[in-house]
Amino acid sequence: DLSSEAGTPVDISVKMTDDGKVVAVAIPYEEGTGRVYVYKQNTLDVPWTLVVNLTEDDADPLFGRSMDISEDGKRLAVAGSTEARVYDLTMDPPVQLGQSMDLLDMAKRLPIVVSISNTLLGVGEFRGKEHEYSCD
């Protein structure tokens, strides 16, 4: 049972790599800033191991409202309500790659969608009933 500090249910995002050996779990509002947990499993008979517990001191409470992990598990894209960030998970601790990206229209507070592959990053906003997406 996962809920925010205020006791209300939160939207949890779960993503898995293509080989099924890395899982990322994003929980907005976790500990006031949102958090992303990354687990790895080296063999099927070994339990999942927490390898990354990611948050940002300056992140908004919706950090993790959208999240994706690359197919190979080396890159992680995370969005909050005002910006999106990309992390290199091969570093310990993970390192943010480049600058944070300001999101499309922060005033509207539309749901944000991030998607990452091994070589490409997509950041967009969901525009409602029409299922129309905008992507930069």
PDB file of C-alpha atoms in Angstrom:
ATOM      1  CA  ASP A   1       0.000   0.000   0.000  1.00  0.00           C
ATOM      2  CA  LEU A   2       1.753   3.117  -1.211  1.00  0.00           C
ATOM      3  CA  SER A   3       0.409   6.560  -0.445  1.00  0.00           C
ATOM      4  CA  SER A   4       1.655  10.100  -0.175  1.00  0.00           C
ATOM      5  CA  GLU A   5       2.543  11.705   3.123  1.00  0.00           C
ATOM      6  CA  ALA A   6      -0.949  13.200   3.193  1.00  0.00           C
ATOM      7  CA  GLY A   7      -2.372   9.677   3.017  1.00  0.00           C
ATOM      8  CA  THR A   8      -3.831   9.936  -0.474  1.00  0.00           C
ATOM      9  CA  PRO A   9      -3.002   7.329  -3.128  1.00  0.00           C
ATOM     10  CA  VAL A  10      -0.292   8.301  -5.589  1.00  0.00           C
ATOM     11  CA  ASP A  11       0.343   7.382  -9.201  1.00  0.00           C
ATOM     12  CA  ILE A  12       3.228   4.960  -9.328  1.00  0.00           C
ATOM     13  CA  SER A  13       5.142   4.388 -12.531  1.00  0.00           C
ATOM     14  CA  VAL A  14       6.931   1.068 -13.092  1.00  0.00           C
ATOM     15  CA  LYS A  15       9.237   0.399 -16.055  1.00  0.00           C
ATOM     16  CA  MET A  16      11.381  -2.624 -16.925  1.00  0.00           C
ATOM     17  CA  THR A  17      14.324  -3.114 -19.279  1.00  0.00           C
ATOM     18  CA  ASP A  18      13.960  -5.365 -22.317  1.00  0.00           C
ATOM     19  CA  ASP A  19      15.843  -8.226 -20.647  1.00  0.00           C
ATOM     20  CA  GLY A  20      13.746  -7.942 -17.465  1.00  0.00           C
ATOM     21  CA  LYS A  21      16.775  -7.559 -15.199  1.00  0.00           C
ATOM     22  CA  VAL A  22      16.300  -3.894 -14.215  1.00  0.00           C
ATOM     23  CA  VAL A  23      13.100  -2.335 -12.842  1.00  0.00           C
ATOM     24  CA  ALA A  24      12.531   1.348 -12.043  1.00  0.00           C
ATOM     25  CA  VAL A  25       9.710   2.492  -9.747  1.00  0.00           C
ATOM     26  CA  ALA A  26       8.791   6.200  -9.563  1.00  0.00           C
ATOM     27  CA  ILE A  27       6.684   7.529  -6.683  1.00  0.00           C
ATOM     28  CA  PRO A  28       5.684  11.219  -6.819  1.00  0.00           C
ATOM     29  CA  TYR A  29       5.351  12.942  -3.412  1.00  0.00           C
ATOM     30  CA  GLU A  30       7.567  10.313  -1.747  1.00  0.00           C
ATOM     31  CA  GLU A  31       9.273  12.098   1.160  1.00  0.00           C
ATOM     32  CA  GLY A  32       8.096  15.479  -0.128  1.00  0.00           C
ATOM     33  CA  THR A  33      10.058  15.539  -3.389  1.00  0.00           C
ATOM     34  CA  GLY A  34       9.236  12.346  -5.218  1.00  0.00           C
ATOM     35  CA  ARG A  35      11.616   9.434  -5.594  1.00  0.00           C
ATOM     36  CA  VAL A  36      12.721   6.825  -8.120  1.00  0.00           C
ATOM     37  CA  TYR A  37      13.959   3.404  -7.013  1.00  0.00           C
ATOM     38  CA  VAL A  38      15.941   1.169  -9.380  1.00  0.00           C
ATOM     39  CA  TYR A  39      16.268  -2.555  -8.694  1.00  0.00           C
ATOM     40  CA  LYS A  40      18.482  -5.127 -10.434  1.00  0.00           C
ATOM     41  CA  GLN A  41      18.366  -8.899 -10.558  1.00  0.00           C
ATOM     42  CA  ASN A  42      21.499 -10.709 -11.726  1.00  0.00           C
ATOM     43  CA  THR A  43      20.067 -14.233 -11.676  1.00  0.00           C
ATOM     44  CA  LEU A  44      16.556 -15.589 -11.308  1.00  0.00           C
ATOM     45  CA  ASP A  45      17.258 -17.257  -7.959  1.00  0.00           C
ATOM     46  CA  VAL A  46      18.553 -14.050  -6.328  1.00  0.00           C
ATOM     47  CA  PRO A  47      16.142 -11.454  -4.889  1.00  0.00           C
ATOM     48  CA  TRP A  48      15.920  -7.988  -6.438  1.00  0.00           C
ATOM     49  CA  THR A  49      18.584  -5.610  -5.147  1.00  0.00           C
ATOM     50  CA  LEU A  50      17.995  -1.876  -4.684  1.00  0.00           C
ATOM     51  CA  VAL A  51      20.809  -0.170  -6.591  1.00  0.00           C
ATOM     52  CA  VAL A  52      19.526   3.416  -6.916  1.00  0.00           C
ATOM     53  CA  ASN A  53      17.431   5.561  -4.576  1.00  0.00           C
ATOM     54  CA  LEU A  54      17.095   8.772  -6.564  1.00  0.00           C
ATOM     55  CA  THR A  55      15.663  12.145  -5.613  1.00  0.00           C
ATOM     56  CA  GLU A  56      16.728  15.733  -6.106  1.00  0.00           C
ATOM     57  CA  ASP A  57      16.816  18.317  -3.318  1.00  0.00           C
ATOM     58  CA  ASP A  58      15.464  20.986  -5.650  1.00  0.00           C
ATOM     59  CA  ALA A  59      12.864  18.739  -7.312  1.00  0.00           C
ATOM     60  CA  ASP A  60       9.177  19.494  -7.017  1.00  0.00           C
ATOM     61  CA  PRO A  61       6.853  17.030  -5.224  1.00  0.00           C
ATOM     62  CA  LEU A  62       5.795  15.569  -8.579  1.00  0.00           C
ATOM     63  CA  PHE A  63       9.334  14.345  -9.378  1.00  0.00           C
ATOM     64  CA  GLY A  64       8.630  10.957 -10.944  1.00  0.00           C
ATOM     65  CA  ARG A  65       5.169  11.765 -12.342  1.00  0.00           C
ATOM     66  CA  SER A  66       6.526  10.364 -15.600  1.00  0.00           C
ATOM     67  CA  MET A  67       9.544   8.096 -15.879  1.00  0.00           C
ATOM     68  CA  ASP A  68      11.152   5.728 -18.368  1.00  0.00           C
ATOM     69  CA  ILE A  69      14.256   3.563 -18.450  1.00  0.00           C
ATOM     70  CA  SER A  70      16.259   2.729 -21.578  1.00  0.00           C
ATOM     71  CA  GLU A  71      16.139  -0.782 -23.025  1.00  0.00           C
ATOM     72  CA  ASP A  72      19.623  -1.559 -21.708  1.00  0.00           C
ATOM     73  CA  GLY A  73      19.027   0.015 -18.269  1.00  0.00           C
ATOM     74  CA  LYS A  74      21.813   2.574 -18.611  1.00  0.00           C
ATOM     75  CA  ARG A  75      19.683   5.747 -18.858  1.00  0.00           C
ATOM     76  CA  LEU A  76      16.732   6.989 -16.827  1.00  0.00           C
ATOM     77  CA  ALA A  77      14.412   9.871 -17.784  1.00  0.00           C
ATOM     78  CA  VAL A  78      12.342  11.453 -15.001  1.00  0.00           C
ATOM     79  CA  ALA A  79       9.846  14.338 -15.184  1.00  0.00           C
ATOM     80  CA  GLY A  80       8.143  16.374 -12.502  1.00  0.00           C
ATOM     81  CA  SER A  81       5.702  19.212 -13.049  1.00  0.00           C
ATOM     82  CA  THR A  82       8.294  21.765 -14.187  1.00  0.00           C
ATOM     83  CA  GLU A  83      11.230  19.923 -15.719  1.00  0.00           C
ATOM     84  CA  ALA A  84      12.605  16.645 -17.039  1.00  0.00           C
ATOM     85  CA  ARG A  85      16.013  15.165 -16.288  1.00  0.00           C
ATOM     86  CA  VAL A  86      18.092  12.317 -17.705  1.00  0.00           C
ATOM     87  CA  TYR A  87      20.461  10.243 -15.556  1.00  0.00           C
ATOM     88  CA  ASP A  88      23.362   7.940 -16.372  1.00  0.00           C
ATOM     89  CA  LEU A  89      22.757   4.828 -14.270  1.00  0.00           C
ATOM     90  CA  THR A  90      26.192   3.357 -15.037  1.00  0.00           C
ATOM     91  CA  MET A  91      27.740   5.822 -12.578  1.00  0.00           C
ATOM     92  CA  ASP A  92      27.610   5.308  -8.807  1.00  0.00           C
ATOM     93  CA  PRO A  93      25.855   7.433  -7.729  1.00  0.00           C
ATOM     94  CA  PRO A  94      23.869   8.185 -10.915  1.00  0.00           C
ATOM     95  CA  VAL A  95      24.852  11.404 -12.683  1.00  0.00           C
ATOM     96  CA  GLN A  96      22.458  13.829 -14.356  1.00  0.00           C
ATOM     97  CA  LEU A  97      23.290  14.177 -18.047  1.00  0.00           C
ATOM     98  CA  GLY A  98      23.188  17.738 -19.334  1.00  0.00           C
ATOM     99  CA  GLN A  99      20.860  20.410 -18.031  1.00  0.00           C
ATOM    100  CA  SER A 100      17.311  19.951 -16.763  1.00  0.00           C
ATOM    101  CA  MET A 101      14.765  20.505 -19.533  1.00  0.00           C
ATOM    102  CA  ASP A 102      11.983  23.002 -18.866  1.00  0.00           C
ATOM    103  CA  LEU A 103       8.646  21.467 -19.744  1.00  0.00           C
ATOM    104  CA  LEU A 104       6.377  22.699 -22.504  1.00  0.00           C
ATOM    105  CA  ASP A 105       3.729  24.740 -20.709  1.00  0.00           C
ATOM    106  CA  MET A 106       4.123  24.743 -16.946  1.00  0.00           C
ATOM    107  CA  ALA A 107       1.109  27.021 -16.429  1.00  0.00           C
ATOM    108  CA  LYS A 108      -1.303  24.383 -17.773  1.00  0.00           C
ATOM    109  CA  ARG A 109       0.039  21.617 -15.528  1.00  0.00           C
ATOM    110  CA  LEU A 110      -0.804  19.013 -18.156  1.00  0.00           C
ATOM    111  CA  PRO A 111       0.341  15.440 -17.592  1.00  0.00           C
ATOM    112  CA  ILE A 112       3.864  15.027 -18.919  1.00  0.00           C
ATOM    113  CA  VAL A 113       5.151  12.005 -20.800  1.00  0.00           C
ATOM    114  CA  VAL A 114       8.829  11.064 -21.059  1.00  0.00           C
ATOM    115  CA  SER A 115      10.202   8.194 -23.101  1.00  0.00           C
ATOM    116  CA  ILE A 116      13.811   7.129 -23.555  1.00  0.00           C
ATOM    117  CA  SER A 117      15.570   4.556 -25.704  1.00  0.00           C
ATOM    118  CA  ASN A 118      19.263   3.769 -25.813  1.00  0.00           C
ATOM    119  CA  THR A 119      19.794   6.753 -28.146  1.00  0.00           C
ATOM    120  CA  LEU A 120      16.682   9.007 -28.130  1.00  0.00           C
ATOM    121  CA  LEU A 121      14.686  11.014 -25.586  1.00  0.00           C
ATOM    122  CA  GLY A 122      11.109  12.198 -26.065  1.00  0.00           C
ATOM    123  CA  VAL A 123       9.358  14.707 -23.796  1.00  0.00           C
ATOM    124  CA  GLY A 124       5.746  15.703 -24.388  1.00  0.00           C
ATOM    125  CA  GLU A 125       2.460  16.642 -22.795  1.00  0.00           C
ATOM    126  CA  PHE A 126      -0.846  14.792 -22.820  1.00  0.00           C
ATOM    127  CA  ARG A 127      -3.624  17.086 -23.984  1.00  0.00           C
ATOM    128  CA  GLY A 128      -6.733  15.360 -22.738  1.00  0.00           C
ATOM    129  CA  LYS A 129      -9.642  13.516 -24.242  1.00  0.00           C
ATOM    130  CA  GLU A 130      -8.388  13.664 -27.807  1.00  0.00           C
ATOM    131  CA  HIS A 131      -5.263  11.687 -26.834  1.00  0.00           C
ATOM    132  CA  GLU A 132      -3.214  14.265 -28.673  1.00  0.00           C
ATOM    133  CA  TYR A 133       0.451  14.481 -27.827  1.00  0.00           C
ATOM    134  CA  SER A 134       2.913  17.285 -28.350  1.00  0.00           C
ATOM    135  CA  CYS A 135       6.586  16.472 -28.380  1.00  0.00           C
ATOM    136  CA  ASP A 136       9.741  18.596 -28.431  1.00  0.00           C
TER     137      ASP A 136
END
